[in-house]
Amino acid sequence: MLILTTFDLDEYAFDGLRAGASGFLLKNALPAELLGAIRTVAAEDAVVAPRVTRRLLETVAHRLPSSATTAVDARLDRLTPRERDILSHFKHVLAKLGLRDRVQAVIFAYEAGLV
């Protein structure tokens, strides 16, 4: 699902991503950006407007625990040391972690303290 909205509000973006959206763009996106986002989401990847991405990272970064929680540790234990280093190889990593796309993988990596 791709969310296209006029409102550049963090809560809309964060709630949409939590609800399962794989993309979040603002209505002022150029036609080429919108088309690219549609193709990206259709290819089971994720896209988030750059301004929203920056604020998402700023919001998540200061909330990171100094050590991973038990639930995150249990999921991380499913990964080999190599998989932790190369989270860009998402297909099998996403399957092991029960994640849908790159956005969820980035959030998971921040929550686990990997980044």
PDB file of C-alpha atoms in Angstrom:
ATOM      1  CA  MET A   1       0.000   0.000   0.000  1.00  0.00           C
ATOM      2  CA  LEU A   2       1.222   3.482  -0.883  1.00  0.00           C
ATOM      3  CA  ILE A   3      -0.092   6.461   1.066  1.00  0.00           C
ATOM      4  CA  LEU A   4      -0.350   9.739  -0.845  1.00  0.00           C
ATOM      5  CA  THR A   5      -1.327  12.697   1.297  1.00  0.00           C
ATOM      6  CA  THR A   6      -1.397  16.462   1.403  1.00  0.00           C
ATOM      7  CA  PHE A   7      -0.565  16.468   5.089  1.00  0.00           C
ATOM      8  CA  ASP A   8       3.119  16.377   5.979  1.00  0.00           C
ATOM      9  CA  LEU A   9       2.437  15.179   9.510  1.00  0.00           C
ATOM     10  CA  ASP A  10       4.626  12.704  11.339  1.00  0.00           C
ATOM     11  CA  GLU A  11       1.696  10.932  12.959  1.00  0.00           C
ATOM     12  CA  TYR A  12       0.120  10.213   9.558  1.00  0.00           C
ATOM     13  CA  ALA A  13       3.349   8.777   8.221  1.00  0.00           C
ATOM     14  CA  PHE A  14       4.175   6.755  11.331  1.00  0.00           C
ATOM     15  CA  ASP A  15       0.624   5.444  11.757  1.00  0.00           C
ATOM     16  CA  GLY A  16       0.473   4.503   8.083  1.00  0.00           C
ATOM     17  CA  LEU A  17       3.766   2.614   8.243  1.00  0.00           C
ATOM     18  CA  ARG A  18       2.695   0.850  11.442  1.00  0.00           C
ATOM     19  CA  ALA A  19      -0.575  -0.102   9.735  1.00  0.00           C
ATOM     20  CA  GLY A  20       1.317  -1.830   6.955  1.00  0.00           C
ATOM     21  CA  ALA A  21       1.928   0.774   4.265  1.00  0.00           C
ATOM     22  CA  SER A  22       5.062   0.225   2.218  1.00  0.00           C
ATOM     23  CA  GLY A  23       5.225   3.788   1.028  1.00  0.00           C
ATOM     24  CA  PHE A  24       4.397   7.315   2.077  1.00  0.00           C
ATOM     25  CA  LEU A  25       4.552  10.265  -0.302  1.00  0.00           C
ATOM     26  CA  LEU A  26       3.323  13.815  -0.226  1.00  0.00           C
ATOM     27  CA  LYS A  27       0.968  15.043  -2.934  1.00  0.00           C
ATOM     28  CA  ASN A  28       3.562  17.549  -4.102  1.00  0.00           C
ATOM     29  CA  ALA A  29       5.709  14.659  -5.365  1.00  0.00           C
ATOM     30  CA  LEU A  30       6.602  14.985  -9.015  1.00  0.00           C
ATOM     31  CA  PRO A  31       4.793  12.631 -11.414  1.00  0.00           C
ATOM     32  CA  ALA A  32       8.019  10.699 -12.018  1.00  0.00           C
ATOM     33  CA  GLU A  33       8.502  10.265  -8.251  1.00  0.00           C
ATOM     34  CA  LEU A  34       4.948   9.023  -7.840  1.00  0.00           C
ATOM     35  CA  LEU A  35       5.293   6.576 -10.714  1.00  0.00           C
ATOM     36  CA  GLY A  36       8.611   5.356  -9.323  1.00  0.00           C
ATOM     37  CA  ALA A  37       7.043   4.914  -5.883  1.00  0.00           C
ATOM     38  CA  ILE A  38       4.177   2.889  -7.323  1.00  0.00           C
ATOM     39  CA  ARG A  39       6.641   0.638  -9.125  1.00  0.00           C
ATOM     40  CA  THR A  40       8.787   0.315  -6.007  1.00  0.00           C
ATOM     41  CA  VAL A  41       5.857  -0.713  -3.806  1.00  0.00           C
ATOM     42  CA  ALA A  42       4.552  -3.067  -6.509  1.00  0.00           C
ATOM     43  CA  ALA A  43       7.985  -4.749  -6.477  1.00  0.00           C
ATOM     44  CA  GLU A  44       7.467  -5.378  -2.744  1.00  0.00           C
ATOM     45  CA  ASP A  45       9.966  -2.759  -1.678  1.00  0.00           C
ATOM     46  CA  ALA A  46       9.368   0.460   0.219  1.00  0.00           C
ATOM     47  CA  VAL A  47       9.613   4.182  -0.363  1.00  0.00           C
ATOM     48  CA  VAL A  48       9.177   7.089   2.016  1.00  0.00           C
ATOM     49  CA  ALA A  49       9.327  10.794   1.201  1.00  0.00           C
ATOM     50  CA  PRO A  50      12.832  12.092   2.061  1.00  0.00           C
ATOM     51  CA  ARG A  51      11.587  14.705   4.563  1.00  0.00           C
ATOM     52  CA  VAL A  52       9.488  12.050   6.282  1.00  0.00           C
ATOM     53  CA  THR A  53      12.439   9.634   6.330  1.00  0.00           C
ATOM     54  CA  ARG A  54      14.628  12.237   8.032  1.00  0.00           C
ATOM     55  CA  ARG A  55      12.010  12.921  10.704  1.00  0.00           C
ATOM     56  CA  LEU A  56      11.346   9.201  11.148  1.00  0.00           C
ATOM     57  CA  LEU A  57      15.029   8.587  11.820  1.00  0.00           C
ATOM     58  CA  GLU A  58      15.237  11.601  14.152  1.00  0.00           C
ATOM     59  CA  THR A  59      12.221  10.303  16.057  1.00  0.00           C
ATOM     60  CA  VAL A  60      13.484   6.738  16.336  1.00  0.00           C
ATOM     61  CA  ALA A  61      17.144   7.494  17.042  1.00  0.00           C
ATOM     62  CA  HIS A  62      16.653   9.130  20.444  1.00  0.00           C
ATOM     63  CA  ARG A  63      14.266   6.369  21.553  1.00  0.00           C
ATOM     64  CA  LEU A  64      16.725   3.571  20.980  1.00  0.00           C
ATOM     65  CA  PRO A  65      17.451   1.506  24.045  1.00  0.00           C
ATOM     66  CA  SER A  66      21.063   1.106  25.067  1.00  0.00           C
ATOM     67  CA  SER A  67      20.605  -2.645  24.713  1.00  0.00           C
ATOM     68  CA  ALA A  68      18.144  -4.661  22.631  1.00  0.00           C
ATOM     69  CA  THR A  69      14.936  -5.862  24.196  1.00  0.00           C
ATOM     70  CA  THR A  70      14.270  -9.566  24.755  1.00  0.00           C
ATOM     71  CA  ALA A  71      11.811  -9.749  21.861  1.00  0.00           C
ATOM     72  CA  VAL A  72      14.277  -8.097  19.503  1.00  0.00           C
ATOM     73  CA  ASP A  73      17.110 -10.315  20.773  1.00  0.00           C
ATOM     74  CA  ALA A  74      15.028 -13.414  20.071  1.00  0.00           C
ATOM     75  CA  ARG A  75      14.443 -12.267  16.503  1.00  0.00           C
ATOM     76  CA  LEU A  76      18.086 -11.260  16.032  1.00  0.00           C
ATOM     77  CA  ASP A  77      19.184 -14.716  17.165  1.00  0.00           C
ATOM     78  CA  ARG A  78      17.593 -16.070  13.981  1.00  0.00           C
ATOM     79  CA  LEU A  79      20.244 -14.224  11.948  1.00  0.00           C
ATOM     80  CA  THR A  80      23.781 -15.308  11.304  1.00  0.00           C
ATOM     81  CA  PRO A  81      26.577 -12.799  11.958  1.00  0.00           C
ATOM     82  CA  ARG A  82      26.923 -12.353   8.196  1.00  0.00           C
ATOM     83  CA  GLU A  83      23.208 -11.589   7.823  1.00  0.00           C
ATOM     84  CA  ARG A  84      23.529  -8.883  10.448  1.00  0.00           C
ATOM     85  CA  ASP A  85      26.294  -7.275   8.395  1.00  0.00           C
ATOM     86  CA  ILE A  86      24.464  -7.439   5.093  1.00  0.00           C
ATOM     87  CA  LEU A  87      20.906  -6.428   5.806  1.00  0.00           C
ATOM     88  CA  SER A  88      20.784  -5.297   2.172  1.00  0.00           C
ATOM     89  CA  HIS A  89      20.113  -8.939   1.267  1.00  0.00           C
ATOM     90  CA  PHE A  90      16.516  -8.586   2.338  1.00  0.00           C
ATOM     91  CA  LYS A  91      14.488 -11.420   0.862  1.00  0.00           C
ATOM     92  CA  HIS A  92      15.639 -14.177   3.190  1.00  0.00           C
ATOM     93  CA  VAL A  93      16.256 -11.813   6.104  1.00  0.00           C
ATOM     94  CA  LEU A  94      12.744 -10.391   5.833  1.00  0.00           C
ATOM     95  CA  ALA A  95      11.291 -13.887   5.766  1.00  0.00           C
ATOM     96  CA  LYS A  96      13.230 -14.969   8.860  1.00  0.00           C
ATOM     97  CA  LEU A  97      12.175 -11.889  10.803  1.00  0.00           C
ATOM     98  CA  GLY A  98       8.599 -11.828   9.598  1.00  0.00           C
ATOM     99  CA  LEU A  99       9.072  -8.351   8.104  1.00  0.00           C
ATOM    100  CA  ARG A 100       7.300  -7.081   5.012  1.00  0.00           C
ATOM    101  CA  ASP A 101       9.726  -4.586   3.459  1.00  0.00           C
ATOM    102  CA  ARG A 102      12.778  -2.348   3.850  1.00  0.00           C
ATOM    103  CA  VAL A 103      10.978   0.226   5.956  1.00  0.00           C
ATOM    104  CA  GLN A 104      10.118  -2.412   8.545  1.00  0.00           C
ATOM    105  CA  ALA A 105      13.688  -3.735   8.336  1.00  0.00           C
ATOM    106  CA  VAL A 106      15.134  -0.270   9.038  1.00  0.00           C
ATOM    107  CA  ILE A 107      12.801   0.218  11.993  1.00  0.00           C
ATOM    108  CA  PHE A 108      13.739  -3.231  13.303  1.00  0.00           C
ATOM    109  CA  ALA A 109      17.467  -2.458  12.908  1.00  0.00           C
ATOM    110  CA  TYR A 110      17.069   0.766  14.904  1.00  0.00           C
ATOM    111  CA  GLU A 111      15.024  -0.934  17.611  1.00  0.00           C
ATOM    112  CA  ALA A 112      17.667  -3.647  17.894  1.00  0.00           C
ATOM    113  CA  GLY A 113      20.452  -1.082  18.148  1.00  0.00           C
ATOM    114  CA  LEU A 114      22.189  -2.330  14.995  1.00  0.00           C
ATOM    115  CA  VAL A 115      22.359   1.171  13.523  1.00  0.00           C
TER     116      VAL A 115
END
